[in-house]
PDB file of C-alpha atoms in Angstrom:
ATOM      1  CA  PRO J   1     -25.492 -37.680  -1.024  1.00 65.00           C
ATOM      2  CA  GLN J   2     -25.141 -38.055  -5.071  1.00 76.00           C
ATOM      3  CA  GLY J   3     -26.389 -36.323  -7.691  1.00 84.00           C
ATOM      4  CA  GLN J   4     -26.765 -32.662  -8.629  1.00 88.00           C
ATOM      5  CA  VAL J   5     -28.647 -29.628  -7.230  1.00 89.00           C
ATOM      6  CA  ASP J   6     -29.706 -26.088  -8.295  1.00 92.00           C
ATOM      7  CA  VAL J   7     -27.480 -23.405  -6.243  1.00 93.00           C
ATOM      8  CA  THR J   8     -29.172 -19.641  -7.079  1.00 95.00           C
ATOM      9  CA  LEU J   9     -27.868 -16.713  -6.565  1.00 95.00           C
ATOM     10  CA  GLU J  10     -30.375 -13.353  -5.818  1.00 94.00           C
ATOM     11  CA  LEU J  11     -28.218 -10.306  -5.901  1.00 92.00           C
ATOM     12  CA  GLU J  12     -30.567  -6.900  -5.501  1.00 86.00           C
ATOM     13  CA  ASP J  13     -30.721  -4.732  -8.391  1.00 79.00           C
ATOM     14  CA  GLY J  14     -30.179  -8.411 -10.660  1.00 84.00           C
ATOM     15  CA  PRO J  15     -32.258 -11.659 -11.856  1.00 90.00           C
ATOM     16  CA  PRO J  16     -31.633 -14.633  -9.938  1.00 93.00           C
ATOM     17  CA  GLN J  17     -28.978 -17.012 -11.571  1.00 93.00           C
ATOM     18  CA  THR J  18     -28.654 -20.498 -11.137  1.00 94.00           C
ATOM     19  CA  GLN J  19     -26.055 -23.044 -11.561  1.00 93.00           C
ATOM     20  CA  ARG J  20     -25.859 -27.151 -11.127  1.00 91.00           C
ATOM     21  CA  ALA J  21     -23.327 -28.231  -8.485  1.00 89.00           C
ATOM     22  CA  GLU J  22     -22.570 -31.531  -7.404  1.00 86.00           C
ATOM     23  CA  LEU J  23     -24.206 -32.585  -3.830  1.00 81.00           C
ATOM     24  CA  ALA J  24     -20.819 -34.186  -2.675  1.00 81.00           C
ATOM     25  CA  GLY J  25     -19.060 -30.897  -2.805  1.00 79.00           C
ATOM     26  CA  GLY J  26     -19.781 -29.072  -5.819  1.00 75.00           C
ATOM     27  CA  ARG J  27     -18.295 -25.779  -6.844  1.00 81.00           C
ATOM     28  CA  VAL J  28     -20.174 -22.695  -8.494  1.00 88.00           C
ATOM     29  CA  THR J  29     -18.530 -19.616  -9.172  1.00 89.00           C
ATOM     30  CA  TRP J  30     -20.796 -16.699 -10.697  1.00 89.00           C
ATOM     31  CA  PRO J  31     -18.406 -13.625 -12.696  1.00 87.00           C
ATOM     32  CA  TRP J  32     -19.665 -10.175 -11.209  1.00 85.00           C
ATOM     33  CA  ASP J  33     -18.200  -6.994 -12.054  1.00 84.00           C
ATOM     34  CA  PRO J  34     -19.936  -4.644  -9.828  1.00 86.00           C
ATOM     35  CA  PRO J  35     -20.923  -1.745 -11.268  1.00 86.00           C
ATOM     36  CA  ARG J  36     -20.326   0.695  -8.788  1.00 89.00           C
ATOM     37  CA  PRO J  37     -18.576   0.843  -5.232  1.00 89.00           C
ATOM     38  CA  GLY J  38     -20.894  -0.073  -2.661  1.00 92.00           C
ATOM     39  CA  LEU J  39     -22.922  -2.081   0.090  1.00 94.00           C
ATOM     40  CA  TYR J  40     -24.382  -4.992  -2.023  1.00 94.00           C
ATOM     41  CA  ARG J  41     -27.058  -7.446  -0.132  1.00 95.00           C
ATOM     42  CA  GLY J  42     -28.185 -11.070  -1.543  1.00 95.00           C
ATOM     43  CA  ARG J  43     -28.695 -14.570  -0.826  1.00 94.00           C
ATOM     44  CA  ILE J  44     -27.474 -18.079  -1.923  1.00 94.00           C
ATOM     45  CA  ALA J  45     -29.691 -20.983  -1.899  1.00 93.00           C
ATOM     46  CA  VAL J  46     -29.414 -24.680  -2.722  1.00 91.00           C
ATOM     47  CA  ALA J  47     -32.917 -26.635  -3.644  1.00 89.00           C
ATOM     48  CA  SER J  48     -33.635 -29.092  -1.711  1.00 82.00           C
ATOM     49  CA  THR J  49     -36.354 -31.034  -0.136  1.00 79.00           C
ATOM     50  CA  ASP J  50     -35.056 -31.776   3.109  1.00 80.00           C
ATOM     51  CA  ALA J  51     -36.731 -31.577   6.356  1.00 84.00           C
ATOM     52  CA  TYR J  52     -35.055 -28.516   7.991  1.00 85.00           C
ATOM     53  CA  ALA J  53     -35.017 -26.244   4.971  1.00 82.00           C
ATOM     54  CA  LEU J  54     -33.658 -23.014   6.813  1.00 85.00           C
ATOM     55  CA  ASP J  55     -30.248 -24.003   6.359  1.00 88.00           C
ATOM     56  CA  ASN J  56     -30.678 -24.524   2.592  1.00 91.00           C
ATOM     57  CA  GLN J  57     -29.810 -20.302   2.018  1.00 92.00           C
ATOM     58  CA  ARG J  58     -27.645 -17.905   3.320  1.00 94.00           C
ATOM     59  CA  HIS J  59     -27.897 -13.998   2.975  1.00 95.00           C
ATOM     60  CA  PHE J  60     -24.841 -12.245   2.759  1.00 95.00           C
ATOM     61  CA  ALA J  61     -23.791  -8.593   2.475  1.00 95.00           C
ATOM     62  CA  LEU J  62     -20.587  -6.888   0.629  1.00 90.00           C
ATOM     63  CA  ALA J  63     -18.673  -3.857   0.983  1.00 89.00           C
ATOM     64  CA  ILE J  64     -17.018  -2.643  -2.558  1.00 88.00           C
ATOM     65  CA  ARG J  65     -14.913  -0.104  -2.349  1.00 87.00           C
ATOM     66  CA  ASP J  66     -12.510   1.102  -4.891  1.00 89.00           C
ATOM     67  CA  PRO J  67      -8.471   1.101  -3.743  1.00 92.00           C
ATOM     68  CA  HIS J  68      -7.166   3.421  -1.443  1.00 94.00           C
ATOM     69  CA  ARG J  69      -4.948   6.087  -3.671  1.00 95.00           C
ATOM     70  CA  VAL J  70      -1.877   6.660  -1.642  1.00 97.00           C
ATOM     71  CA  VAL J  71       0.267   9.913  -2.977  1.00 97.00           C
ATOM     72  CA  LEU J  72       3.984   8.891  -2.242  1.00 97.00           C
ATOM     73  CA  VAL J  73       6.235  12.040  -2.513  1.00 97.00           C
ATOM     74  CA  ASN J  74       9.622  10.523  -3.407  1.00 96.00           C
ATOM     75  CA  GLY J  75      12.266  12.721  -1.970  1.00 94.00           C
ATOM     76  CA  GLU J  76      15.589  11.192  -3.137  1.00 92.00           C
ATOM     77  CA  PRO J  77      15.041   9.880  -6.556  1.00 92.00           C
ATOM     78  CA  GLY J  78      17.655   7.503  -7.295  1.00 90.00           C
ATOM     79  CA  LYS J  79      19.605   6.546 -10.924  1.00 88.00           C
ATOM     80  CA  SER J  80      16.825   3.298 -11.151  1.00 88.00           C
ATOM     81  CA  PRO J  81      13.046   2.981  -9.811  1.00 87.00           C
ATOM     82  CA  PHE J  82      14.864   0.365  -7.586  1.00 90.00           C
ATOM     83  CA  GLU J  83      16.767   3.146  -5.686  1.00 90.00           C
ATOM     84  CA  ASP J  84      14.080   5.417  -5.259  1.00 93.00           C
ATOM     85  CA  GLU J  85      13.083   6.392  -1.659  1.00 95.00           C
ATOM     86  CA  THR J  86       9.880   5.214  -1.930  1.00 96.00           C
ATOM     87  CA  TYR J  87      10.649   1.673  -3.750  1.00 95.00           C
ATOM     88  CA  TYR J  88       9.809  -0.269  -0.956  1.00 95.00           C
ATOM     89  CA  LEU J  89       6.884   1.318   0.077  1.00 96.00           C
ATOM     90  CA  GLU J  90       5.369   1.282  -2.934  1.00 96.00           C
ATOM     91  CA  MET J  91       5.784  -2.128  -3.811  1.00 96.00           C
ATOM     92  CA  ALA J  92       4.135  -3.133   0.180  1.00 95.00           C
ATOM     93  CA  LEU J  93       1.042  -1.236  -1.023  1.00 96.00           C
ATOM     94  CA  ARG J  94       0.696  -3.297  -4.438  1.00 93.00           C
ATOM     95  CA  VAL J  95       0.647  -6.114  -2.581  1.00 92.00           C
ATOM     96  CA  ALA J  96      -2.772  -7.642  -2.786  1.00 87.00           C
ATOM     97  CA  PHE J  97      -4.117 -10.516  -0.246  1.00 82.00           C
ATOM     98  CA  PRO J  98      -5.746 -13.234  -0.798  1.00 81.00           C
ATOM     99  CA  GLU J  99      -3.490 -13.401  -3.915  1.00 79.00           C
ATOM    100  CA  GLY J 100      -5.466 -13.269  -7.034  1.00 77.00           C
ATOM    101  CA  THR J 101      -7.634 -10.479  -5.907  1.00 82.00           C
ATOM    102  CA  PRO J 102      -7.043  -6.704  -6.150  1.00 83.00           C
ATOM    103  CA  ALA J 103      -4.812  -4.797  -3.584  1.00 90.00           C
ATOM    104  CA  PRO J 104      -6.252  -2.475  -1.395  1.00 91.00           C
ATOM    105  CA  PHE J 105      -4.198   0.470  -1.848  1.00 95.00           C
ATOM    106  CA  ALA J 106      -3.149   2.362  -5.406  1.00 95.00           C
ATOM    107  CA  PRO J 107      -0.129   3.834  -5.058  1.00 97.00           C
ATOM    108  CA  VAL J 108       0.863   7.153  -6.809  1.00 96.00           C
ATOM    109  CA  VAL J 109       4.817   8.139  -6.899  1.00 96.00           C
ATOM    110  CA  ARG J 110       5.431  11.973  -7.438  1.00 95.00           C
ATOM    111  CA  GLN J 111       8.503  14.244  -7.046  1.00 93.00           C
ATOM    112  CA  THR J 112       5.965  17.028  -5.930  1.00 94.00           C
ATOM    113  CA  LEU J 113       3.192  16.992  -3.965  1.00 94.00           C
ATOM    114  CA  GLY J 114       1.043  18.030  -6.938  1.00 92.00           C
ATOM    115  CA  ASP J 115      -2.712  18.101  -5.641  1.00 93.00           C
ATOM    116  CA  PRO J 116      -3.504  15.756  -2.592  1.00 94.00           C
ATOM    117  CA  ASP J 117      -7.441  15.838  -3.028  1.00 92.00           C
ATOM    118  CA  GLY J 118      -8.873  12.435  -3.164  1.00 91.00           C
ATOM    119  CA  ALA J 119      -6.168  10.646  -1.698  1.00 95.00           C
ATOM    120  CA  ALA J 120      -6.610   8.719   1.326  1.00 95.00           C
ATOM    121  CA  ALA J 121      -3.074   9.741   2.478  1.00 97.00           C
ATOM    122  CA  VAL J 122       0.149  11.305   1.553  1.00 98.00           C
ATOM    123  CA  ALA J 123       3.486   9.935   2.619  1.00 97.00           C
ATOM    124  CA  LEU J 124       6.654  12.570   2.622  1.00 97.00           C
ATOM    125  CA  CYS J 125       9.473  10.051   2.133  1.00 97.00           C
ATOM    126  CA  ASN J 126      12.682  11.664   2.769  1.00 95.00           C
ATOM    127  CA  PRO J 127      11.638  15.318   1.645  1.00 94.00           C
ATOM    128  CA  ALA J 128      13.821  17.999   1.195  1.00 90.00           C
ATOM    129  CA  ARG J 129      11.870  21.243   1.282  1.00 91.00           C
ATOM    130  CA  LEU J 130       8.021  21.763  -0.029  1.00 93.00           C
ATOM    131  CA  ALA J 131       6.982  25.187  -1.614  1.00 93.00           C
ATOM    132  CA  PRO J 132       4.949  27.645   0.514  1.00 93.00           C
ATOM    133  CA  ALA J 133       1.842  26.705  -1.997  1.00 94.00           C
ATOM    134  CA  GLU J 134       2.500  23.118  -1.313  1.00 95.00           C
ATOM    135  CA  LEU J 135       2.469  23.587   2.377  1.00 95.00           C
ATOM    136  CA  GLY J 136      -0.787  25.389   2.014  1.00 95.00           C
ATOM    137  CA  ARG J 137      -2.348  22.435   0.066  1.00 95.00           C
ATOM    138  CA  LEU J 138      -0.907  20.059   2.651  1.00 96.00           C
ATOM    139  CA  GLU J 139      -2.490  21.889   5.669  1.00 96.00           C
ATOM    140  CA  ALA J 140      -5.883  22.138   4.141  1.00 96.00           C
ATOM    141  CA  TYR J 141      -5.806  18.480   2.896  1.00 96.00           C
ATOM    142  CA  VAL J 142      -4.844  17.433   6.514  1.00 96.00           C
ATOM    143  CA  ARG J 143      -7.581  19.596   8.121  1.00 95.00           C
ATOM    144  CA  GLY J 144      -9.898  18.252   5.841  1.00 95.00           C
ATOM    145  CA  GLY J 145      -9.476  14.925   6.922  1.00 95.00           C
ATOM    146  CA  GLY J 146      -6.825  13.381   4.723  1.00 95.00           C
ATOM    147  CA  GLY J 147      -3.839  11.214   6.266  1.00 96.00           C
ATOM    148  CA  LEU J 148      -0.037  12.373   6.341  1.00 97.00           C
ATOM    149  CA  VAL J 149       2.850  10.123   7.147  1.00 96.00           C
ATOM    150  CA  LEU J 150       6.162  11.481   7.303  1.00 95.00           C
ATOM    151  CA  PHE J 151       9.170   9.967   6.991  1.00 94.00           C
ATOM    152  CA  PRO J 152      12.198  11.812   7.301  1.00 90.00           C
ATOM    153  CA  GLY J 153      15.494  11.557   6.077  1.00 88.00           C
ATOM    154  CA  ASP J 154      19.052  12.733   5.458  1.00 87.00           C
ATOM    155  CA  ARG J 155      17.681  15.033   2.750  1.00 90.00           C
ATOM    156  CA  THR J 156      15.382  16.418   5.038  1.00 90.00           C
ATOM    157  CA  THR J 157      15.916  20.157   6.276  1.00 89.00           C
ATOM    158  CA  PRO J 158      15.221  21.513   9.789  1.00 88.00           C
ATOM    159  CA  GLU J 159      13.504  24.272   7.782  1.00 90.00           C
ATOM    160  CA  LEU J 160      11.009  21.680   6.488  1.00 92.00           C
ATOM    161  CA  LEU J 161      10.453  20.481   9.884  1.00 91.00           C
ATOM    162  CA  ASP J 162       9.937  23.819  11.352  1.00 91.00           C
ATOM    163  CA  ALA J 163       7.165  24.833   8.884  1.00 93.00           C
ATOM    164  CA  LEU J 164       5.463  21.493   9.172  1.00 94.00           C
ATOM    165  CA  THR J 165       5.251  21.860  13.464  1.00 91.00           C
ATOM    166  CA  ARG J 166       3.974  25.502  12.962  1.00 91.00           C
ATOM    167  CA  ARG J 167       1.536  24.466  10.509  1.00 92.00           C
ATOM    168  CA  GLY J 168       0.248  21.669  12.707  1.00 92.00           C
ATOM    169  CA  LEU J 169       1.024  19.143  10.748  1.00 93.00           C
ATOM    170  CA  VAL J 170       3.100  17.232  12.832  1.00 88.00           C
ATOM    171  CA  PRO J 171       2.237  15.884  16.431  1.00 84.00           C
ATOM    172  CA  ALA J 172       5.039  17.187  18.139  1.00 81.00           C
ATOM    173  CA  ALA J 173       8.440  19.022  17.731  1.00 76.00           C
ATOM    174  CA  LEU J 174      11.314  17.442  16.011  1.00 75.00           C
ATOM    175  CA  ASP J 175      14.655  18.065  15.393  1.00 71.00           C
ATOM    176  CA  LEU J 176      17.461  16.548  13.511  1.00 71.00           C
ATOM    177  CA  ALA J 177      20.354  14.945  14.910  1.00 75.00           C
ATOM    178  CA  ARG J 178      23.416  12.900  13.452  1.00 73.00           C
ATOM    179  CA  VAL J 179      23.659   9.359  15.093  1.00 73.00           C
ATOM    180  CA  ALA J 180      27.046   7.918  15.420  1.00 76.00           C
ATOM    181  CA  VAL J 181      27.718   4.531  13.213  1.00 69.00           C
ATOM    182  CA  PRO J 182      29.940   2.376  14.367  1.00 72.00           C
ATOM    183  CA  ARG J 183      32.673   0.929  11.761  1.00 71.00           C
ATOM    184  CA  ARG J 184      32.952  -2.421  12.566  1.00 76.00           C
ATOM    185  CA  ILE J 185      35.201  -3.207   8.710  1.00 79.00           C
ATOM    186  CA  GLU J 186      37.977  -0.300   8.289  1.00 78.00           C
ATOM    187  CA  SER J 187      39.562  -1.905   5.551  1.00 81.00           C
ATOM    188  CA  TRP J 188      39.098  -4.659   2.732  1.00 83.00           C
ATOM    189  CA  ASP J 189      40.723  -5.254  -0.469  1.00 86.00           C
ATOM    190  CA  HIS J 190      39.058  -1.928  -2.962  1.00 82.00           C
ATOM    191  CA  THR J 191      40.592  -3.578  -5.837  1.00 85.00           C
ATOM    192  CA  HIS J 192      38.836  -7.011  -5.721  1.00 88.00           C
ATOM    193  CA  PRO J 193      36.310  -7.861  -8.792  1.00 86.00           C
ATOM    194  CA  ALA J 194      33.734  -8.734  -6.126  1.00 85.00           C
ATOM    195  CA  LEU J 195      34.178  -6.066  -3.053  1.00 84.00           C
ATOM    196  CA  ARG J 196      35.029  -2.732  -5.302  1.00 79.00           C
ATOM    197  CA  VAL J 197      31.853  -1.804  -5.657  1.00 79.00           C
ATOM    198  CA  PHE J 198      31.271  -1.537  -2.085  1.00 79.00           C
ATOM    199  CA  ASP J 199      33.262   1.562  -2.242  1.00 73.00           C
ATOM    200  CA  SER J 200      30.691   4.833  -1.762  1.00 69.00           C
ATOM    201  CA  ARG J 201      27.769   5.783  -0.276  1.00 62.00           C
ATOM    202  CA  GLU J 202      26.299   5.257  -3.526  1.00 66.00           C
ATOM    203  CA  THR J 203      26.705   1.975  -4.298  1.00 69.00           C
ATOM    204  CA  GLY J 204      27.419   0.642  -0.938  1.00 74.00           C
ATOM    205  CA  ASP J 205      29.560   0.921   1.959  1.00 77.00           C
ATOM    206  CA  LEU J 206      31.015  -1.927   3.556  1.00 80.00           C
ATOM    207  CA  SER J 207      32.517  -0.341   6.975  1.00 78.00           C
ATOM    208  CA  ARG J 208      28.696   0.908   7.683  1.00 74.00           C
ATOM    209  CA  LEU J 209      27.987  -2.766   8.172  1.00 76.00           C
ATOM    210  CA  ILE J 210      26.710  -3.642  11.658  1.00 70.00           C
ATOM    211  CA  PHE J 211      27.362  -6.692  13.092  1.00 63.00           C
ATOM    212  CA  ARG J 212      25.180  -7.865  16.269  1.00 57.00           C
TER     213      ARG J 212
END
């Protein structure tokens, strides 16, 4: 069909808003800034005089939430943000899908735990230690319903794992062990401009490359 039609948005606690749209595949957009998180109900109706009016309206409900705040405890800060222990996790949490929509998570990176209250989850990323007061706050936070994710690494100590286990913050006893890494590349030209940067743990170690 040709021509235009009135399309009306009715949202609870707000006046109806009407726009004109093309009958042959028109599109209308209503700017809307939700005043607060919550469940919003409403309907969209097309003004039409066809014989089957029931399908000229659609009811909807939208759940509006604030982003989940996630505290990332950076156990090994790097020389630049790209080398931080939390970098890739933070970037993953900031991804928005679909594109153009707000990300569902709001990560906060810290060097220490601080106050986790109000956070949806805490991620300990290669933690070296937690002060007794921090352990107490973390235990209270988890027992109150907070989420905890532990990413142990080469800085994590048996003492910290024991403390987390005693407080019931991990589901099983944890232990640290060294795993042998096969050295497939034994030597290379350390003076070559393209290779000399790969000569230490900090900047890269070619001997740690594994081919499968």
